[in-house]
Coordinates of C-alpha atoms and ligand atoms in Angstrom, one line a residue:
X1 CA 0.0 0.0 0.0
X2 CA 1.0 3.4 -1.0
X3 CA 0.9 6.8 1.3
X4 CA -1.2 8.0 -1.8
X5 CA -3.9 5.3 -0.9
X6 CA -4.0 6.3 2.9
X7 CA -6.9 8.5 4.5
X8 CA -4.7 11.1 5.7
X9 CA -4.9 14.6 4.6
X10 CA -3.7 15.6 1.2
X11 CA -1.7 18.2 2.8
X12 CA 0.3 15.7 4.7
X13 CA 0.5 13.3 1.5
X14 CA 1.9 16.1 -0.3
X15 CA 5.1 16.6 2.0
X16 CA 5.5 12.8 2.1
X17 CA 6.1 12.8 -1.5
X18 CA 8.5 16.0 -1.5
X19 CA 10.4 14.0 1.1
X20 CA 10.3 11.0 -1.3
X21 CA 8.3 8.8 1.0
X22 CA 6.3 6.6 -1.5
X23 CA 5.5 3.6 0.5
X24 CA 5.2 3.2 4.6
X25 CA 8.0 1.1 6.2
X26 CA 6.6 -1.8 8.2
X27 CA 6.4 -0.1 11.7
X28 CA 4.6 2.9 9.9
X29 CA 2.1 0.6 7.7
X30 CA 1.4 -1.0 11.7
X31 CA 1.6 1.6 13.9
X32 CA -0.5 4.5 11.8
X33 CA -3.8 3.2 11.8
X34 CA -3.6 1.9 15.3
X35 CA -2.5 5.8 16.1
X36 CA -5.3 7.0 14.2
X37 CA -8.2 4.8 15.8
X38 CA -6.5 6.3 19.3
X39 CA -5.0 3.5 20.4
X40 CA -2.2 3.5 23.3
X41 CA 0.7 2.0 21.2
X42 CA 4.1 0.3 22.2
X43 CA 6.3 0.3 18.9
X44 CA 9.6 -1.8 18.8
X45 CA 11.4 -1.6 15.6
X46 CA 14.9 -1.6 14.7
X47 CA 16.8 1.1 14.2
X48 CA 16.6 3.2 11.1
X49 CA 13.0 1.9 10.2
X50 CA 11.1 5.0 10.1
X51 CA 9.7 5.3 13.8
X52 CA 9.8 8.9 13.9
X53 CA 7.3 9.0 11.0
X54 CA 5.4 6.3 12.2
X55 CA 4.0 8.4 15.0
X56 CA 4.4 11.9 13.2
X57 CA 2.2 11.2 10.2
X58 CA -0.9 9.9 12.1
X59 CA -0.5 12.7 15.1
X60 CA -0.5 15.7 12.1
X61 CA -3.7 14.3 10.8
X62 CA -5.3 13.8 14.1
X63 CA -4.5 17.5 15.0
X64 CA -5.3 18.9 11.7
X65 CA -8.8 17.5 12.2
X66 CA -9.1 18.7 16.0
X67 CA -7.3 22.3 15.2
X68 CA -10.7 24.2 15.2
X69 CA -11.0 23.5 18.9
X70 CA -7.7 24.5 19.4
X71 CA -7.8 28.0 18.8
X72 CA -5.8 29.4 21.3
X73 CA -3.2 26.6 20.2
X74 CA -2.6 25.1 23.5
X75 CA -0.4 22.3 23.4
X76 CA -2.3 19.1 22.1
X77 CA 1.0 16.9 21.6
X78 CA 4.0 16.4 23.8
X79 CA 6.8 14.3 22.5
X80 CA 9.5 13.6 24.8
X81 CA 13.2 12.9 24.0
X82 CA 16.5 12.0 26.0
X83 CA 18.9 14.5 24.0
X84 CA 18.8 18.0 22.5
X85 CA 19.9 16.7 19.4
X86 CA 17.2 14.5 18.9
X87 CA 14.5 17.1 20.1
X88 CA 15.8 19.4 17.4
X89 CA 15.8 16.6 14.8
X90 CA 12.6 15.0 15.8
X91 CA 10.8 18.7 15.5
X92 CA 12.2 19.2 12.0
X93 CA 10.7 16.0 10.9
X94 CA 7.1 17.0 12.2
X95 CA 7.9 20.5 10.5
X96 CA 8.8 18.7 7.2
X97 CA 5.5 16.4 7.3
X98 CA 3.5 19.2 8.6
X99 CA 4.9 22.0 6.4
X100 CA 1.4 22.5 4.4
X101 CA -0.5 22.2 7.8
X102 CA -1.2 25.2 9.8
X103 CA -0.2 23.4 12.9
X104 CA 2.7 25.1 15.0
X105 CA 5.5 23.1 15.9
X106 CA 8.5 24.0 18.4
X107 CA 11.4 22.1 19.3
X108 CA 12.2 23.2 23.1
X109 CA 15.7 22.4 24.2
X110 CA 17.9 23.5 27.2
X111 CA 21.4 25.2 26.9
X112 CA 19.8 28.2 24.5
X113 CA 18.3 31.6 25.4
X114 CA 14.7 30.8 26.9
X115 CA 13.3 34.3 25.8
X116 CA 12.6 33.5 22.0
X117 CA 11.2 30.1 23.2
X118 CA 8.8 32.2 25.4
X119 CA 8.0 34.1 22.7
X120 CA 6.8 31.1 20.6
X121 CA 5.0 29.6 23.4
X122 CA 3.2 32.5 24.2
X123 CA 1.9 32.9 20.7
X124 CA 0.5 29.3 20.9
X125 CA 2.1 25.9 20.0
X126 CA 0.2 22.9 18.8
X127 CA 2.9 20.3 19.0
X128 CA 5.9 20.6 21.5
X129 CA 9.2 18.3 21.0
X130 CA 11.1 18.9 24.4
X131 CA 13.9 17.3 26.3
X132 CA 12.6 17.3 30.1
X133 CA 15.0 19.8 31.8
X134 CA 13.9 23.2 29.9
X135 CA 10.5 22.0 29.5
X136 CA 9.9 21.9 33.3
X137 CA 11.4 25.2 33.5
X138 CA 8.9 26.6 31.8
X139 CA 5.8 24.8 33.0
X140 CA 7.0 26.1 36.3
X141 CA 7.2 29.7 34.9
X142 CA 3.7 29.1 33.8
X143 CA 4.6 29.3 29.8
X144 CA 3.7 25.9 29.2
X145 CA 0.2 24.7 30.1
X146 CA 0.1 21.0 29.6
X147 CA -3.8 20.4 30.7
X148 CA -4.9 20.3 27.2
X149 CA -2.6 17.7 25.9
X150 CA -4.3 14.4 24.0
X151 CA -1.3 12.8 23.0
X152 CA 2.2 12.0 24.6
X153 CA 4.9 10.5 23.0
X154 CA 8.0 8.7 24.2
X155 CA 10.6 8.3 21.7
X156 CA 13.6 6.0 22.9
X157 CA 11.1 5.0 25.6
X158 CA 13.1 2.4 27.4
X159 CA 15.8 5.4 28.1
X160 CA 12.9 8.0 29.0
X161 CA 11.1 5.2 31.2
X162 CA 14.6 4.3 32.9
X163 CA 15.8 5.8 36.4
X164 CA 17.5 8.8 34.9
X165 CA 14.1 10.3 33.6
X166 CA 11.3 8.3 35.2
X167 CA 10.5 11.0 37.9
X168 CA 10.4 13.5 35.2
X169 CA 8.0 11.4 33.4
X170 CA 5.8 10.7 36.5
X171 CA 5.9 14.6 36.9
X172 CA 4.7 15.2 33.4
X173 CA 1.7 12.3 33.8
X174 CA 0.8 14.7 36.7
X175 CA 0.2 18.0 34.6
X176 CA -1.8 15.8 31.6
X177 CA -5.7 15.4 31.5
X178 CA -6.9 11.9 32.6
X179 CA -7.8 10.9 29.2
X180 CA -5.0 11.1 26.4
X181 CA -3.3 8.7 24.2
X182 CA 0.5 7.5 24.7
X183 CA 2.6 6.0 22.4
X184 CA 6.2 4.4 23.1
X185 CA 8.8 3.9 20.5
X186 CA 12.1 2.5 20.9
X187 CA 14.4 0.0 19.2
X188 CA 14.9 -1.9 22.3
X189 CA 12.6 -2.7 25.3
X190 CA 13.3 -5.0 28.3
X191 CA 10.5 -6.7 30.5
X192 CA 10.8 -4.6 33.3
X193 CA 10.5 -1.4 31.2
X194 CA 7.8 -2.8 29.2
X195 CA 6.0 -3.5 32.6
X196 CA 6.4 -0.2 33.6
X197 CA 5.2 1.4 30.4
X198 CA 2.0 -0.7 30.8
X199 CA 1.5 0.3 34.1
X200 CA 1.1 3.8 32.8
X201 CA -1.3 3.4 30.0
X202 CA -4.7 1.4 29.5
X203 CA -4.4 -1.7 27.2
X204 CA -1.7 -0.4 24.8
X205 CA -1.5 -2.2 21.7
X206 CA 2.1 -3.6 21.3
X207 CA 3.7 -3.6 17.8
X208 CA 6.8 -5.1 17.3
X209 CA 8.8 -5.6 14.1
X210 CA 11.6 -8.2 14.0
X211 CA 11.6 -9.1 17.8
X212 CA 14.1 -11.9 17.4
X213 CA 17.5 -9.8 16.6
X214 CA 17.5 -6.2 17.7
X215 CA 20.3 -5.0 15.5
X216 CA 19.3 -3.4 11.9
X217 CA 20.1 -5.8 9.2
X218 CA 21.3 -3.3 7.1
X219 CA 24.8 -3.4 9.4
X220 CA 27.2 -5.6 9.0
X221 CA 29.0 -5.6 12.3
X222 CA 32.3 -7.1 13.6
X223 CA 34.6 -7.2 16.5
X224 CA 38.8 -6.8 16.4
X225 CA 40.5 -8.1 19.5
X226 CA 43.0 -4.9 19.8
X227 CA 45.0 -4.0 23.0
X228 CA 44.0 -0.9 24.7
X229 CA 47.0 1.2 23.9
X230 CA 47.1 0.1 20.1
X231 CA 43.4 1.4 19.3
X232 CA 44.4 4.7 18.1
X233 CA 46.8 3.1 15.5
X234 CA 43.7 0.9 14.4
X235 CA 41.7 4.0 14.3
X236 CA 44.1 6.0 12.3
X237 CA 44.5 3.2 9.8
X238 CA 40.9 2.7 9.1
X239 CA 40.3 6.3 8.7
X240 CA 43.1 6.4 6.3
X241 CA 41.9 3.4 4.6
X242 CA 38.3 4.9 4.2
X243 CA 39.1 8.8 3.2
X244 CA 35.6 9.8 1.8
X245 CA 33.7 8.0 4.4
X246 CA 31.7 9.2 7.0
X247 CA 32.9 7.8 10.3
X248 CA 31.1 8.0 13.7
X249 CA 33.6 6.8 16.7
X250 CA 32.0 6.1 19.8
X251 CA 33.8 6.3 23.3
X252 CA 33.3 5.9 26.7
X253 CA 33.7 9.4 28.4
X254 CA 34.3 12.7 27.3
X255 CA 37.9 12.5 28.6
X256 CA 38.6 9.9 26.2
X257 CA 36.7 11.8 23.3
X258 CA 39.2 14.6 23.7
X259 CA 42.0 12.3 23.9
X260 CA 41.6 10.3 20.7
X261 CA 40.7 13.7 18.8
X262 CA 44.4 14.8 20.1
X263 CA 45.7 11.4 19.1
X264 CA 44.2 11.6 15.5
X265 CA 45.6 15.2 15.4
X266 CA 48.8 14.4 16.0
X267 CA 48.5 12.0 12.8
X268 CA 46.8 14.8 10.6
X269 CA 43.5 13.4 11.0
X270 CA 40.9 16.4 11.5
X271 CA 38.0 15.3 13.8
X272 CA 35.2 16.6 15.7
X273 CA 34.1 15.7 19.4
X274 CA 30.4 15.7 20.9
X275 CA 29.7 14.9 24.5
X276 CA 27.8 16.4 27.2
X277 CA 30.3 19.3 28.2
X278 CA 30.4 21.1 25.2
X279 CA 27.9 24.0 25.3
X280 CA 24.9 23.9 23.1
X281 CA 26.1 26.2 20.4
X282 CA 29.2 24.1 19.9
X283 CA 27.3 21.0 19.7
X284 CA 25.0 22.4 17.3
X285 CA 28.3 23.5 15.2
X286 CA 29.4 19.9 15.2
X287 CA 26.4 18.2 14.2
X288 CA 26.2 20.5 11.4
X289 CA 29.6 20.0 10.2
X290 CA 29.4 16.2 10.6
X291 CA 26.3 16.4 8.6
X292 CA 27.4 18.4 5.8
X293 CA 30.2 16.5 5.8
X294 CA 33.1 19.3 6.3
X295 CA 34.6 17.1 8.8
X296 CA 34.2 13.2 8.2
X297 CA 35.0 11.8 11.4
X298 CA 32.8 12.4 14.9
X299 CA 34.2 11.1 18.2
X300 CA 31.2 10.8 20.5
X301 CA 30.0 9.6 23.7
X302 CA 26.7 7.8 24.2
X303 CA 25.2 11.1 24.4
X304 CA 25.0 10.7 20.3
X305 CA 24.0 6.9 20.2
X306 CA 20.5 7.0 20.1
X307 CA 18.2 8.1 17.6
X308 CA 20.5 10.7 15.6
X309 CA 19.6 10.2 11.9
X310 CA 22.3 11.6 9.9
X311 CA 22.4 10.8 6.0
X312 CA 25.3 8.6 4.9
X313 CA 27.3 7.4 8.2
X314 CA 29.1 4.4 6.7
X315 CA 31.1 3.4 9.8
X316 CA 30.4 3.1 13.2
X317 CA 33.6 2.4 15.3
X318 CA 33.3 1.3 18.8
X319 CA 36.6 2.6 20.3
X320 CA 35.4 1.5 23.5
X321 CA 32.7 -0.9 24.0
X322 CA 29.7 0.3 25.3
X323 CA 28.8 -0.2 29.1
X324 CA 25.4 -0.7 28.5
X325 CA 24.6 -3.7 26.2
X326 CA 21.7 -2.1 24.5
X327 CA 23.7 0.9 23.5
X328 CA 25.6 -1.4 21.0
X329 CA 22.5 -1.8 19.2
X330 CA 21.8 1.8 19.5
X331 CA 25.1 3.0 18.3
X332 CA 25.8 0.6 15.5
X333 CA 22.2 1.7 14.2
X334 CA 23.5 5.1 13.7
X335 CA 24.6 3.3 10.1
X336 CA 22.4 1.6 8.1
X337 CA 19.2 3.9 8.3
X338 CA 16.4 3.6 5.6
X339 CA 17.7 1.6 2.5
X340 CA 21.4 2.3 3.0
X341 CA 23.8 -0.1 4.3
X342 CA 26.1 0.5 6.9
X343 CA 29.4 -1.2 8.7
X344 CA 30.2 -1.4 12.4
X345 CA 33.5 -2.6 14.0
X346 CA 34.1 -2.6 17.8
X347 CA 37.7 -2.6 19.2
X348 CA 37.8 -5.1 22.1
X349 CA 40.6 -5.2 24.3
X350 CA 41.1 -7.6 27.1
X351 CA 39.6 -5.9 30.0
X352 CA 36.8 -5.4 27.7
X353 CA 36.0 -9.3 27.1
X354 CA 33.2 -9.3 29.9
X355 CA 31.5 -6.4 28.0
X356 CA 31.8 -8.1 24.9
X357 CA 30.0 -11.5 26.8
X358 CA 26.9 -9.3 28.0
X359 CA 26.5 -7.9 24.4
X360 CA 26.5 -10.9 22.7
X361 CA 24.2 -12.2 25.2
X362 CA 21.9 -9.4 24.8
X363 CA 21.7 -9.7 21.0
X364 CA 21.4 -13.3 21.4
X365 CA 24.2 -14.3 18.9
X366 CA 28.0 -13.9 18.7
X367 CA 29.4 -11.1 16.7
X368 CA 31.9 -12.3 13.9
X369 CA 35.4 -11.5 14.6
X370 CA 37.5 -9.6 12.0
X371 CA 40.9 -11.7 12.3
X372 CA 43.9 -9.6 12.4
X373 CA 46.9 -11.6 11.4
X374 CA 50.2 -10.7 13.4
X375 CA 52.1 -9.0 10.3
X376 CA 48.7 -6.6 10.0
X377 CA 48.8 -6.0 13.4
X378 CA 52.5 -4.9 13.5
X379 CA 52.2 -3.4 10.0
X380 CA 49.5 -1.1 11.6
X381 CA 51.1 -0.1 14.6
X382 CA 54.2 0.9 12.6
X383 CA 52.2 2.6 9.5
X384 CA 51.3 5.5 12.2
X385 CA 52.6 8.9 11.5
X386 CA 52.7 9.0 15.5
X387 CA 55.4 8.3 17.9
X388 CA 54.6 4.4 18.3
X389 CA 54.2 2.9 21.7
X390 CA 56.8 0.9 23.8
X391 CA 55.5 -2.4 22.9
X392 CA 55.4 -1.9 18.9
X393 CA 59.3 -3.0 18.8
X394 CA 58.4 -6.3 20.8
X395 CA 55.8 -7.1 18.7
X396 CA 57.9 -6.3 15.7
X397 CA 60.7 -8.7 17.0
X398 CA 58.1 -11.3 17.7
X399 CA 56.7 -11.1 14.1
X400 CA 59.8 -11.4 12.5
X401 CA 60.9 -14.4 14.6
X402 CA 57.6 -15.9 13.7
X403 CA 57.9 -15.0 9.9
X404 CA 61.3 -16.7 10.0
X405 CA 60.0 -20.3 11.8
X406 CA 57.3 -20.1 9.0
X407 CA 59.5 -19.7 6.1
X408 CA 62.0 -22.2 7.7
X409 CA 59.0 -24.8 7.9
X410 CA 58.2 -24.0 4.3
X411 CA 61.7 -25.0 3.0
X412 CA 61.2 -28.3 4.9
Ligands
ADP1 P1 14.4 5.4 13.5 O1 13.8 6.3 14.8 O2 13.3 3.8 13.5 O3 15.8 5.0 13.9 P2 13.9 7.5 11.5 O4 12.6 7.8 11.8 O5 15.3 8.4 12.3 O6 14.4 6.1 12.2 O7 14.2 7.1 9.9 C1 15.4 6.7 9.4 C2 15.5 7.2 8.0 O8 14.4 6.8 7.2 C3 15.2 8.7 8.1 O9 16.3 9.3 7.0 C4 14.1 9.1 7.3 O10 13.7 10.1 6.4 C5 13.7 7.9 6.1 N1 12.2 7.2 6.4 C6 11.4 7.3 7.2 N2 10.1 6.8 6.4 C7 10.5 6.5 5.3 C8 9.6 6.0 4.0 N3 8.2 5.6 4.5 N4 10.3 6.0 2.8 C9 11.4 6.2 2.6 N5 12.3 7.0 3.9 C10 11.7 6.9 5.1
MG2 MG1 13.9 7.2 16.1

């Protein structure tokens, strides 16, 4: 079935056509009718499968129909997200799909001046897409009234219902009218979070696509066993081998992000960093430079693991393995989006083997190993333009010895 045949406003169909969306994806096909009916929905589908439009299309349609009841433009739909970049991105999707409608859409994030936000809120907003912090500030200052919200969306629902955010969500619920529609979306969900989600809604419809394997089928992923101190040489080599590719590198902490940045700088590789310590204007600038391809390599913490939809990310590198197993799925899901294919590799040092185990048990299968021959390993750490580390000479000697014995054996 094509979008043309859907019973949705022609103004929405027009923008879908402009966006090049012809057919719904699986999750869109299944979720749109339920949302239009007014059901509460828990929608689970792999990364990059179009979950945003799966809720944005029916919400825009429903609110267009109801807009004559909302002349004062009170917030009718609230979408909550865990990071600022995501709130901005999702607001843009609503704006793109809702372009020809009269609905007003606002992305609301912290870290920027609140005066312009207040001005827009005072003029009236139909759809508010927000991170919790700034939203609560403005609720308590009386600039946001949530008492007329019809639809609440928690995207990246498992994270929004997890420890860090659950209090915020419960606070939001207190402000909402008793009757409203609730939609949860994520690529990952566990039993505990599912129970929690069900406890805050009435009879949700669960829609799950490809439940067995949470990893996107468009992503080929492997693990390479590399000593901690050698990781930077392998990253250098990978970046130099794929000079025209967009590469997203994940590290465990902001300190490590800056360290890897410095190591790449020493070998003439231009990279960007993204983490929670940057101020908002820097964060926006970085995302923009990576999006437009001005700089091809972004080194990020898990703040960018979820939801971010950047066209043309070819390669995801887990420079450090993620502490939380589901973040493995989210991180590598930054590539292979829509119909695109992507690749991911994880650099695993001996200390990280238990984390690798946990990830494999989470995704329910072993990750294929990218074998690195000893000679290749040595070549990589000698290929560097950086001052090599202490053990490279040792390895070099060892490899030469091995090579010699192999040759001897061959002669026999
Ligand atoms: P998810 O939230 O499932 O990870 P997104 O909503 O970010 O995925 O969408 C991933 C990509 O797929 C986006 O670039 C989006 O523009 C594209 N997309 C979504 N729906 C369609 C569709 N029906 N046809 C073509 N492309 C689509
Ligand atoms: Mg998403």
